[in-house]
């Protein structure tokens, strides 16, 4: 069982940066793959980024490439999402998610993740 709690969201102007954090409980955090997704009102949940247990393999959605960076610190059971050059289109609730990393997986699909946080709101004004 993994309990996830996101933080770091807020209201910023276009061009600003934010770093989201997701703190996880559980002794087996290092064995999980972790993802960030977002959902804007009236839209489907969208893949943002994912990182595997090895801390090296990362994946990004098209909207995140070149602007966002996912990282994790297994020593403190936390995954991060550094977001730069934010745009109004980035406004959404951002969720972190976890699934045990036992091999190949479709990290871009929200269906494969077993555990979810409650989300943190990011609002970017123009």
PDB file of C-alpha atoms in Angstrom:
ATOM      1  CA  UNK A   1       0.000   0.000   0.000  1.00  0.00           C
ATOM      2  CA  UNK A   2       1.266   3.461  -0.944  1.00  0.00           C
ATOM      3  CA  UNK A   3      -0.226   6.743   0.200  1.00  0.00           C
ATOM      4  CA  UNK A   4       0.624   9.765  -1.950  1.00  0.00           C
ATOM      5  CA  UNK A   5       0.333  13.442  -1.044  1.00  0.00           C
ATOM      6  CA  UNK A   6       1.035  16.182  -3.571  1.00  0.00           C
ATOM      7  CA  UNK A   7       2.092  19.727  -2.759  1.00  0.00           C
ATOM      8  CA  UNK A   8       3.586  22.777  -4.436  1.00  0.00           C
ATOM      9  CA  UNK A   9       0.718  23.912  -6.620  1.00  0.00           C
ATOM     10  CA  UNK A  10      -0.453  27.492  -6.776  1.00  0.00           C
ATOM     11  CA  UNK A  11      -1.264  30.525  -8.875  1.00  0.00           C
ATOM     12  CA  UNK A  12       1.545  31.871 -11.044  1.00  0.00           C
ATOM     13  CA  UNK A  13       1.951  34.075 -14.088  1.00  0.00           C
ATOM     14  CA  UNK A  14       2.851  32.774 -17.506  1.00  0.00           C
ATOM     15  CA  UNK A  15       6.574  32.149 -17.818  1.00  0.00           C
ATOM     16  CA  UNK A  16       7.024  31.302 -14.156  1.00  0.00           C
ATOM     17  CA  UNK A  17       8.225  28.043 -12.648  1.00  0.00           C
ATOM     18  CA  UNK A  18       6.824  25.699 -10.048  1.00  0.00           C
ATOM     19  CA  UNK A  19       8.090  22.536  -8.446  1.00  0.00           C
ATOM     20  CA  UNK A  20       5.533  19.975  -7.424  1.00  0.00           C
ATOM     21  CA  UNK A  21       6.339  17.371  -4.819  1.00  0.00           C
ATOM     22  CA  UNK A  22       4.663  14.093  -4.063  1.00  0.00           C
ATOM     23  CA  UNK A  23       5.508  12.462  -0.765  1.00  0.00           C
ATOM     24  CA  UNK A  24       4.831   8.771  -0.409  1.00  0.00           C
ATOM     25  CA  UNK A  25       4.395   6.533   2.584  1.00  0.00           C
ATOM     26  CA  UNK A  26       5.497   2.935   2.636  1.00  0.00           C
ATOM     27  CA  UNK A  27       8.784   1.120   2.919  1.00  0.00           C
ATOM     28  CA  UNK A  28       8.853  -0.032  -0.702  1.00  0.00           C
ATOM     29  CA  UNK A  29       8.791   3.366  -2.396  1.00  0.00           C
ATOM     30  CA  UNK A  30      11.984   2.593  -4.302  1.00  0.00           C
ATOM     31  CA  UNK A  31      10.324  -0.350  -6.042  1.00  0.00           C
ATOM     32  CA  UNK A  32       7.603   1.773  -7.624  1.00  0.00           C
ATOM     33  CA  UNK A  33       7.346   3.558 -10.911  1.00  0.00           C
ATOM     34  CA  UNK A  34       5.891   7.032 -10.481  1.00  0.00           C
ATOM     35  CA  UNK A  35       3.922   9.237 -12.781  1.00  0.00           C
ATOM     36  CA  UNK A  36       2.479  12.718 -12.978  1.00  0.00           C
ATOM     37  CA  UNK A  37      -0.827  13.339 -14.698  1.00  0.00           C
ATOM     38  CA  UNK A  38      -3.008  16.391 -14.990  1.00  0.00           C
ATOM     39  CA  UNK A  39      -6.649  17.080 -15.617  1.00  0.00           C
ATOM     40  CA  UNK A  40      -8.206  20.354 -16.657  1.00  0.00           C
ATOM     41  CA  UNK A  41     -11.951  21.012 -16.329  1.00  0.00           C
ATOM     42  CA  UNK A  42     -13.887  19.240 -19.047  1.00  0.00           C
ATOM     43  CA  UNK A  43     -10.832  17.393 -20.323  1.00  0.00           C
ATOM     44  CA  UNK A  44      -9.503  13.876 -19.951  1.00  0.00           C
ATOM     45  CA  UNK A  45      -6.646  13.021 -17.639  1.00  0.00           C
ATOM     46  CA  UNK A  46      -3.405  13.696 -19.478  1.00  0.00           C
ATOM     47  CA  UNK A  47      -0.014  12.058 -19.029  1.00  0.00           C
ATOM     48  CA  UNK A  48       2.712  14.492 -18.043  1.00  0.00           C
ATOM     49  CA  UNK A  49       5.782  12.480 -16.991  1.00  0.00           C
ATOM     50  CA  UNK A  50       6.915   9.224 -15.445  1.00  0.00           C
ATOM     51  CA  UNK A  51      10.052   7.841 -13.871  1.00  0.00           C
ATOM     52  CA  UNK A  52      11.011   4.253 -13.239  1.00  0.00           C
ATOM     53  CA  UNK A  53      12.466   2.782 -10.078  1.00  0.00           C
ATOM     54  CA  UNK A  54      16.011   3.013 -11.458  1.00  0.00           C
ATOM     55  CA  UNK A  55      15.752   6.836 -11.320  1.00  0.00           C
ATOM     56  CA  UNK A  56      17.146   6.971 -14.853  1.00  0.00           C
ATOM     57  CA  UNK A  57      14.378   5.986 -17.249  1.00  0.00           C
ATOM     58  CA  UNK A  58      11.995   8.878 -17.714  1.00  0.00           C
ATOM     59  CA  UNK A  59       9.107   9.538 -20.065  1.00  0.00           C
ATOM     60  CA  UNK A  60       7.351  12.768 -20.982  1.00  0.00           C
ATOM     61  CA  UNK A  61       4.130  13.780 -22.605  1.00  0.00           C
ATOM     62  CA  UNK A  62       4.315  16.101 -25.577  1.00  0.00           C
ATOM     63  CA  UNK A  63       3.184  19.089 -23.527  1.00  0.00           C
ATOM     64  CA  UNK A  64       5.976  18.549 -20.996  1.00  0.00           C
ATOM     65  CA  UNK A  65       8.953  17.908 -23.244  1.00  0.00           C
ATOM     66  CA  UNK A  66      11.631  20.549 -22.909  1.00  0.00           C
ATOM     67  CA  UNK A  67       9.863  22.387 -20.083  1.00  0.00           C
ATOM     68  CA  UNK A  68       9.199  19.869 -17.296  1.00  0.00           C
ATOM     69  CA  UNK A  69      11.576  17.530 -15.482  1.00  0.00           C
ATOM     70  CA  UNK A  70      10.605  14.585 -13.334  1.00  0.00           C
ATOM     71  CA  UNK A  71      12.937  13.302 -10.637  1.00  0.00           C
ATOM     72  CA  UNK A  72      12.769  11.231  -7.506  1.00  0.00           C
ATOM     73  CA  UNK A  73      14.617  10.930  -4.237  1.00  0.00           C
ATOM     74  CA  UNK A  74      14.192   7.465  -2.827  1.00  0.00           C
ATOM     75  CA  UNK A  75      15.901   8.484   0.402  1.00  0.00           C
ATOM     76  CA  UNK A  76      12.960  10.737   1.265  1.00  0.00           C
ATOM     77  CA  UNK A  77      10.220   8.872  -0.613  1.00  0.00           C
ATOM     78  CA  UNK A  78       9.445  11.827  -2.842  1.00  0.00           C
ATOM     79  CA  UNK A  79       8.936  12.413  -6.540  1.00  0.00           C
ATOM     80  CA  UNK A  80       9.200  15.877  -8.036  1.00  0.00           C
ATOM     81  CA  UNK A  81       7.982  17.666 -11.108  1.00  0.00           C
ATOM     82  CA  UNK A  82       9.936  20.793 -12.001  1.00  0.00           C
ATOM     83  CA  UNK A  83       7.842  22.913 -14.337  1.00  0.00           C
ATOM     84  CA  UNK A  84       9.409  25.817 -16.206  1.00  0.00           C
ATOM     85  CA  UNK A  85       8.043  28.314 -18.726  1.00  0.00           C
ATOM     86  CA  UNK A  86       4.504  27.688 -17.564  1.00  0.00           C
ATOM     87  CA  UNK A  87       1.658  28.577 -19.898  1.00  0.00           C
ATOM     88  CA  UNK A  88      -2.048  29.160 -19.241  1.00  0.00           C
ATOM     89  CA  UNK A  89      -2.659  25.827 -20.994  1.00  0.00           C
ATOM     90  CA  UNK A  90      -0.824  24.124 -18.109  1.00  0.00           C
ATOM     91  CA  UNK A  91      -3.647  25.050 -15.744  1.00  0.00           C
ATOM     92  CA  UNK A  92      -5.003  21.832 -14.262  1.00  0.00           C
ATOM     93  CA  UNK A  93      -5.102  19.636 -11.198  1.00  0.00           C
ATOM     94  CA  UNK A  94      -1.866  17.667 -11.094  1.00  0.00           C
ATOM     95  CA  UNK A  95      -1.853  14.145  -9.698  1.00  0.00           C
ATOM     96  CA  UNK A  96       0.965  11.806  -8.868  1.00  0.00           C
ATOM     97  CA  UNK A  97       0.517   8.075  -9.206  1.00  0.00           C
ATOM     98  CA  UNK A  98       2.439   4.917  -8.395  1.00  0.00           C
ATOM     99  CA  UNK A  99       2.634   1.341  -9.573  1.00  0.00           C
ATOM    100  CA  UNK A 100       5.113  -1.379  -8.692  1.00  0.00           C
ATOM    101  CA  UNK A 101       7.875  -1.403 -11.269  1.00  0.00           C
ATOM    102  CA  UNK A 102       8.400  -5.060 -12.159  1.00  0.00           C
ATOM    103  CA  UNK A 103       9.287  -4.592 -15.815  1.00  0.00           C
ATOM    104  CA  UNK A 104       7.885  -3.195 -19.010  1.00  0.00           C
ATOM    105  CA  UNK A 105       4.796  -1.089 -18.602  1.00  0.00           C
ATOM    106  CA  UNK A 106       2.808   1.506 -20.479  1.00  0.00           C
ATOM    107  CA  UNK A 107       3.920   4.329 -18.224  1.00  0.00           C
ATOM    108  CA  UNK A 108       1.914   6.866 -20.230  1.00  0.00           C
ATOM    109  CA  UNK A 109      -1.431   5.263 -19.446  1.00  0.00           C
ATOM    110  CA  UNK A 110      -3.229   6.237 -16.260  1.00  0.00           C
ATOM    111  CA  UNK A 111      -4.892   2.821 -16.241  1.00  0.00           C
ATOM    112  CA  UNK A 112      -1.722   1.031 -15.145  1.00  0.00           C
ATOM    113  CA  UNK A 113      -1.250   2.986 -11.922  1.00  0.00           C
ATOM    114  CA  UNK A 114      -2.596   1.529  -8.701  1.00  0.00           C
ATOM    115  CA  UNK A 115      -2.211   4.439  -6.297  1.00  0.00           C
ATOM    116  CA  UNK A 116      -3.131   8.094  -6.672  1.00  0.00           C
ATOM    117  CA  UNK A 117      -2.746  11.266  -4.684  1.00  0.00           C
ATOM    118  CA  UNK A 118      -5.521  13.773  -4.106  1.00  0.00           C
ATOM    119  CA  UNK A 119      -4.098  16.287  -6.556  1.00  0.00           C
ATOM    120  CA  UNK A 120      -2.748  19.822  -6.368  1.00  0.00           C
ATOM    121  CA  UNK A 121      -4.112  22.767  -8.336  1.00  0.00           C
ATOM    122  CA  UNK A 122      -1.844  24.661 -10.707  1.00  0.00           C
ATOM    123  CA  UNK A 123      -3.219  27.852 -12.206  1.00  0.00           C
ATOM    124  CA  UNK A 124      -1.256  29.888 -14.722  1.00  0.00           C
ATOM    125  CA  UNK A 125      -2.507  33.357 -15.550  1.00  0.00           C
ATOM    126  CA  UNK A 126      -1.745  35.139 -18.812  1.00  0.00           C
TER     127      UNK A 126
END
